PDB file of C-alpha atoms in Angstrom:
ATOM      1  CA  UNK B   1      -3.773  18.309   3.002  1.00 72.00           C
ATOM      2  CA  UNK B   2      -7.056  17.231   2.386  1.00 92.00           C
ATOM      3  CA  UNK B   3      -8.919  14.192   4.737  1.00 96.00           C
ATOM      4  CA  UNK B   4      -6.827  11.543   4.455  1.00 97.00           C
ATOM      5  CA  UNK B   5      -6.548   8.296   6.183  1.00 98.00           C
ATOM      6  CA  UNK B   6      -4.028   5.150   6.420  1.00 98.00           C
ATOM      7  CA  UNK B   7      -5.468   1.951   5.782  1.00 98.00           C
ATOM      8  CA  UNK B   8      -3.960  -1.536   6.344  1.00 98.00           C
ATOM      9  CA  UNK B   9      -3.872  -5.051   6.393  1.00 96.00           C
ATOM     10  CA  UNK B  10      -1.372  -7.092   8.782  1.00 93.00           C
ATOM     11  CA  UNK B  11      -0.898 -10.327   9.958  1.00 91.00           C
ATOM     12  CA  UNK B  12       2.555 -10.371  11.921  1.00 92.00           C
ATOM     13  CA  UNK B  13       2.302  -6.638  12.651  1.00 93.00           C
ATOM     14  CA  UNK B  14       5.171  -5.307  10.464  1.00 94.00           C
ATOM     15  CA  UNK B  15       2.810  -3.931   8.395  1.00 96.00           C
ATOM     16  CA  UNK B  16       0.426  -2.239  10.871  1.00 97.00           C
ATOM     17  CA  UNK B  17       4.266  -0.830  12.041  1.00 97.00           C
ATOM     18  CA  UNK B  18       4.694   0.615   8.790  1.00 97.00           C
ATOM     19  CA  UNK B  19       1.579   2.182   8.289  1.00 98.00           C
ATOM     20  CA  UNK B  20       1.231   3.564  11.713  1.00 98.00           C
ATOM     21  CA  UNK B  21       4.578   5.397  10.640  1.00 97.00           C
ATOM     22  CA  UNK B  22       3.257   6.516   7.659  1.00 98.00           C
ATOM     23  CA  UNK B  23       0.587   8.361   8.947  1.00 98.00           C
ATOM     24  CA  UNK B  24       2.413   9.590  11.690  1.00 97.00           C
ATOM     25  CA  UNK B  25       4.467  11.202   9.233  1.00 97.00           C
ATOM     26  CA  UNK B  26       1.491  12.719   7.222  1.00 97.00           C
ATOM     27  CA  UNK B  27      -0.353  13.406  10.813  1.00 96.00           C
ATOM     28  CA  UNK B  28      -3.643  11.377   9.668  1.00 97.00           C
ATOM     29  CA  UNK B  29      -5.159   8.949  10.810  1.00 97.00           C
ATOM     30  CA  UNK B  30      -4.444   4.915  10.516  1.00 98.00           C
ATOM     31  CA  UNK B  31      -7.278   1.989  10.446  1.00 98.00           C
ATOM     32  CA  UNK B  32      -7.213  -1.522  10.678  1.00 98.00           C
ATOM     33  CA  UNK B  33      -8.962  -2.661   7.130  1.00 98.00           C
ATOM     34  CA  UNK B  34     -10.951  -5.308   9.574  1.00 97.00           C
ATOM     35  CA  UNK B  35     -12.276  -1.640  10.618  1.00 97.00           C
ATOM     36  CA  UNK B  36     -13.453  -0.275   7.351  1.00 98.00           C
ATOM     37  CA  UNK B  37     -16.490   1.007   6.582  1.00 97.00           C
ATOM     38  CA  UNK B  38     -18.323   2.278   3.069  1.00 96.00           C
ATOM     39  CA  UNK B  39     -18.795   5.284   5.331  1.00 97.00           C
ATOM     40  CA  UNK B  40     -14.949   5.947   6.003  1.00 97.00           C
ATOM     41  CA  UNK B  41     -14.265   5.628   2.662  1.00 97.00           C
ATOM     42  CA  UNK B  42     -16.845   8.102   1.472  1.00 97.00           C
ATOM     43  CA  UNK B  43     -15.744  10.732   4.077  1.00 97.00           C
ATOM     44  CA  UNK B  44     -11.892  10.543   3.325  1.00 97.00           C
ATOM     45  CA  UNK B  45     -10.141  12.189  -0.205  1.00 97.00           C
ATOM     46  CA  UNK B  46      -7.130  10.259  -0.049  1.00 97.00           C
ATOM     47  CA  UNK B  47      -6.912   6.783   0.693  1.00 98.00           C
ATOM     48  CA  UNK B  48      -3.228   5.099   1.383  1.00 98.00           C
ATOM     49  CA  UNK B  49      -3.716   1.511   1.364  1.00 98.00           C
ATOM     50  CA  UNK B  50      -0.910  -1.235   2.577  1.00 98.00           C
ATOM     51  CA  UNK B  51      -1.072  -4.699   2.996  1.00 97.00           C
ATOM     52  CA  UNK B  52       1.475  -7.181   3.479  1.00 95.00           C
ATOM     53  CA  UNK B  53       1.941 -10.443   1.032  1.00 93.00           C
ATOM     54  CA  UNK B  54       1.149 -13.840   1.658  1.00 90.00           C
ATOM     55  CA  UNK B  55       1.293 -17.306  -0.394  1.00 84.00           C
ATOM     56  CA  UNK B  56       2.194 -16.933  -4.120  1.00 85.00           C
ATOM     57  CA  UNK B  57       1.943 -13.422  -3.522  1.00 88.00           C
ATOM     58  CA  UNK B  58      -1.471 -12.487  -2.680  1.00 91.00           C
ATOM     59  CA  UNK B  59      -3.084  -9.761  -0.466  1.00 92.00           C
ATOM     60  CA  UNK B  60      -3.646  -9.932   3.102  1.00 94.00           C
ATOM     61  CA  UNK B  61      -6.340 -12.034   4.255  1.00 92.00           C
ATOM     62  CA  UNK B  62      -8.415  -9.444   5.837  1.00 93.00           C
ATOM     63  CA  UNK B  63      -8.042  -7.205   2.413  1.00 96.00           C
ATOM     64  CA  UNK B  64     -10.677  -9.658   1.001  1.00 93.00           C
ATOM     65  CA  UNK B  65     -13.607  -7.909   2.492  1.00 95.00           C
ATOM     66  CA  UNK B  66     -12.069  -4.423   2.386  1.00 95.00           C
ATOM     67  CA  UNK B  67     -11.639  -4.375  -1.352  1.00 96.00           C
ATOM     68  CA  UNK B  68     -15.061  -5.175  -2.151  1.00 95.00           C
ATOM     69  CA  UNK B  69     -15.610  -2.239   0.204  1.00 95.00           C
ATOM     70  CA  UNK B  70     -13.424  -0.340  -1.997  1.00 96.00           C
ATOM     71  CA  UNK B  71     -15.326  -1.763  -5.142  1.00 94.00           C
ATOM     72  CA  UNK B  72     -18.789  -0.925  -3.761  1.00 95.00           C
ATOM     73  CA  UNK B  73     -17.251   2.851  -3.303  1.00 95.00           C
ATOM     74  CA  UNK B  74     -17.737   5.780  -5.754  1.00 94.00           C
ATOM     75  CA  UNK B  75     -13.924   6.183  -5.721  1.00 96.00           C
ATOM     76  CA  UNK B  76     -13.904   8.918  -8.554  1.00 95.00           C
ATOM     77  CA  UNK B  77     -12.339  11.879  -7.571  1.00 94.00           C
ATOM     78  CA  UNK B  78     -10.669  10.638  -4.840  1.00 97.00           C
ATOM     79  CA  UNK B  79      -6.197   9.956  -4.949  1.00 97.00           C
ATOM     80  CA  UNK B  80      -5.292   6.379  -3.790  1.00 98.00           C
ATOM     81  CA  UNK B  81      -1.806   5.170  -3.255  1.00 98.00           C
ATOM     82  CA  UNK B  82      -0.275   2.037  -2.275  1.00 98.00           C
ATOM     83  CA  UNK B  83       2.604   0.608  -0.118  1.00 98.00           C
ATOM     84  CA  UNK B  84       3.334  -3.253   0.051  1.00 97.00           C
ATOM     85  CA  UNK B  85       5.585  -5.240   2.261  1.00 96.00           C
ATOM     86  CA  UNK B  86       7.296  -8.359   0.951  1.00 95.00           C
ATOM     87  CA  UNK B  87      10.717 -10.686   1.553  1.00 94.00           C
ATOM     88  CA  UNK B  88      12.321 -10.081  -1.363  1.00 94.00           C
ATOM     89  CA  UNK B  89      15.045 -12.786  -0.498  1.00 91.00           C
ATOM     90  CA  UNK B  90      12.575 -15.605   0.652  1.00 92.00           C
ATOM     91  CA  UNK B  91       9.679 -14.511  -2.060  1.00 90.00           C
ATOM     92  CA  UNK B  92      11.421 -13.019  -4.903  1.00 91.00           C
ATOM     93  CA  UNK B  93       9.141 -14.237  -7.827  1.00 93.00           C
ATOM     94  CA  UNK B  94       5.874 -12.729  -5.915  1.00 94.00           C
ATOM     95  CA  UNK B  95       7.613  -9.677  -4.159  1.00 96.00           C
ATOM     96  CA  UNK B  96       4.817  -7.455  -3.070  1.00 97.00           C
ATOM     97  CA  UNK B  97       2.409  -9.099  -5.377  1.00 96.00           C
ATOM     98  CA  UNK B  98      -0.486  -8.077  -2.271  1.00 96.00           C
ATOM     99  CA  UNK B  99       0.065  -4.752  -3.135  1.00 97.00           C
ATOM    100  CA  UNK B 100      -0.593  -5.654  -7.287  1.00 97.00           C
ATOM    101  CA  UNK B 101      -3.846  -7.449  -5.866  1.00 95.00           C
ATOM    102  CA  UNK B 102      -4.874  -4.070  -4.471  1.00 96.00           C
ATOM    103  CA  UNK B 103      -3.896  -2.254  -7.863  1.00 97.00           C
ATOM    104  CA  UNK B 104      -6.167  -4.727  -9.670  1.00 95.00           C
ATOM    105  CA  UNK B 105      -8.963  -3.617  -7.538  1.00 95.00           C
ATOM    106  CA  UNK B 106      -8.674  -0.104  -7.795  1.00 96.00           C
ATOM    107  CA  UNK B 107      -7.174   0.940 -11.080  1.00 95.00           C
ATOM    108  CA  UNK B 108     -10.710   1.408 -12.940  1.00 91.00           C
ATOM    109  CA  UNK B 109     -12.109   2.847 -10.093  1.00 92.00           C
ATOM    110  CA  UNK B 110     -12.371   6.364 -11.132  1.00 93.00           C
ATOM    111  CA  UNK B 111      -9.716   7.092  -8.305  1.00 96.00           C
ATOM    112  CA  UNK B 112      -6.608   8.771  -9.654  1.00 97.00           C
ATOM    113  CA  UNK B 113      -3.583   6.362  -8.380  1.00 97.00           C
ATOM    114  CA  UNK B 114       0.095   8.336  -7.389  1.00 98.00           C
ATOM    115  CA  UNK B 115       3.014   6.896  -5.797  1.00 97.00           C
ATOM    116  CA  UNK B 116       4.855   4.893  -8.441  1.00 98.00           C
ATOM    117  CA  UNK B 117       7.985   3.729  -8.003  1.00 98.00           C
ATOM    118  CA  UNK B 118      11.399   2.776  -9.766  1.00 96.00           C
ATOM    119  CA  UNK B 119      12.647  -1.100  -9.957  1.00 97.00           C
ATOM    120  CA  UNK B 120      16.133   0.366  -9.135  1.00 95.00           C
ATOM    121  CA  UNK B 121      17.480  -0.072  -5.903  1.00 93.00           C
ATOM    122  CA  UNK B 122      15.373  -3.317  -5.529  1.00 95.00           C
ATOM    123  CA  UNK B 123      16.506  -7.217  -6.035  1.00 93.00           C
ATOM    124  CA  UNK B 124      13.858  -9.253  -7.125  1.00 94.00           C
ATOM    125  CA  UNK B 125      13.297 -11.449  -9.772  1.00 93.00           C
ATOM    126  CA  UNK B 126       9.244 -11.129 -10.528  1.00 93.00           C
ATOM    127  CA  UNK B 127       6.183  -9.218  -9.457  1.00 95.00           C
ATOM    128  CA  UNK B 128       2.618  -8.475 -10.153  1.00 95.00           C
ATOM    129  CA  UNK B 129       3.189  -5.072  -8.471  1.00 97.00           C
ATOM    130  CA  UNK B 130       5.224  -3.976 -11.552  1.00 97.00           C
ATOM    131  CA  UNK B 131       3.030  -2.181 -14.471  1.00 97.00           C
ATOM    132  CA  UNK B 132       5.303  -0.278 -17.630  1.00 95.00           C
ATOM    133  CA  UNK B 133       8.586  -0.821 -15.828  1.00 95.00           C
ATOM    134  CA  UNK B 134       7.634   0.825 -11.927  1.00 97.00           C
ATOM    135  CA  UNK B 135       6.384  -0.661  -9.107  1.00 98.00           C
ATOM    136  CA  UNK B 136       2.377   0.460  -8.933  1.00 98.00           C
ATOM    137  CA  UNK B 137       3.024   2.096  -5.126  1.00 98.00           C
ATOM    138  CA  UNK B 138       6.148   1.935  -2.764  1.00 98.00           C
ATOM    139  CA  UNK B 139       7.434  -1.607  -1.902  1.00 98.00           C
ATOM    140  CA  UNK B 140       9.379  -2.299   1.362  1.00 98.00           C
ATOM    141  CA  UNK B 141      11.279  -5.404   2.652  1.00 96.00           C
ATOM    142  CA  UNK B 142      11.287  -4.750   6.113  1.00 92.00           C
ATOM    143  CA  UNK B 143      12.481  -8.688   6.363  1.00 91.00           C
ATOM    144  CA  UNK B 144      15.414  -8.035   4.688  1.00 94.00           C
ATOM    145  CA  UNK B 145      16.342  -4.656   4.480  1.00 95.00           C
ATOM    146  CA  UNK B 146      14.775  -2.705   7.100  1.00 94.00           C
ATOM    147  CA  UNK B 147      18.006  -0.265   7.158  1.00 96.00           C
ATOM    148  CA  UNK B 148      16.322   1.175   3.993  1.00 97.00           C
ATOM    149  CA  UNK B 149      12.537   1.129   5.016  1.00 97.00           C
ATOM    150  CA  UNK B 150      12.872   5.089   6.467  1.00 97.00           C
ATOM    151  CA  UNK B 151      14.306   6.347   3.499  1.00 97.00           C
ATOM    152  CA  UNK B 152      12.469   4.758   1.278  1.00 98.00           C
ATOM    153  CA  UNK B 153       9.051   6.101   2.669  1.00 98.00           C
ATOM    154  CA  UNK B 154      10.521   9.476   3.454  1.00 98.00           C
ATOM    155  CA  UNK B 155      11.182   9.764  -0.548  1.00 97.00           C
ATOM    156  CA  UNK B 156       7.570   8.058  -0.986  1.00 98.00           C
ATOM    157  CA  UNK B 157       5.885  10.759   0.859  1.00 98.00           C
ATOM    158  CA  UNK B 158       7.775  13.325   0.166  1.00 97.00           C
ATOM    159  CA  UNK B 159       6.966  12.339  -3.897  1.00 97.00           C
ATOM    160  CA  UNK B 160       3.343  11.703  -3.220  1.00 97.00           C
ATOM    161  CA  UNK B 161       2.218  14.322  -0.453  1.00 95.00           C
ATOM    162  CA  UNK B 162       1.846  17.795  -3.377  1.00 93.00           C
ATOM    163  CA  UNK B 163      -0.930  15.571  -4.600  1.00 93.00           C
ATOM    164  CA  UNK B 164      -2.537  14.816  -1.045  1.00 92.00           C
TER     165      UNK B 164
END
């Protein structure tokens, strides 16, 4: 696998939880996007970026300064992919729409983007997070169906890791 690093935005910590798995899994390491640096994103070939949803689903406040980090970047070459947490129940007409936010941001970066995944399986009624039918990275309602969050980002990785 080449140099690859977790990064992640969190404001009640179920997030940070969920990233701090995810890299586990991938053994790599996991940063706080407060943490970022134009320097950490230069040095690392795959970025796998999370943030949690807030408001009428937007990103994670700290994401703000992170994705004009991620903006400033010469991104080309490098594989990005995504993983949003939402409350489907509570929020179901913005469900993950942090993790769209980031999309925006990166999608004409240059960066080639892997980790889509299907609507099925998930109750929702709207989000900006869905582009031609799939979600644009993995979304997980740890809220309201945490029973489901291992699987689903066993199946994530194990879908995205040939092209890490």
């Amino acid at each position: 696998m080449k140099k690859t690093i977790v990064i992640y935005g969190s404001s009640t910590g179920t997030c940070e939880a969920i990233a701090e798995k995810i890299a586990s899994k991938l053994g790599t390491d996991v940063l706080n996007v407060q943490d970022l640096t134009a320097d950490i994103i230069a040095e690392n070939e795959n970025l796998i970026l999370g943030t949690s949803t807030w408001g009428a689903g937007e990103l994670q406040d700290d994401w703000y300064d992170g994705v004009k980090l991620l903006q400033a970047a010469d991104l080309s070459g490098k594989i990005i992919a995504l993983f949003g947490c939402g409350d489907a129940e509570s929020y179901g007409d913005t469900f993950v729409g942090g993790m769209g936010e980031l999309y925006e941001a990166v999608k004409a970066s240059g960066a080639r983007l892997v980790g889509q995944v299907d609507v099925d399986g998930y109750t929702f009624d709207d989000s900006s997070a869905v582009v031609d039918g799939k979600f644009v990275g993995l979304p997980l309602d740890d809220v309201n169906e945490d029973d489901k969050t291992d699987s689903r980002i066993d199946d994530w990785l194990a879908a995205i890791s040939p092209n890490l």
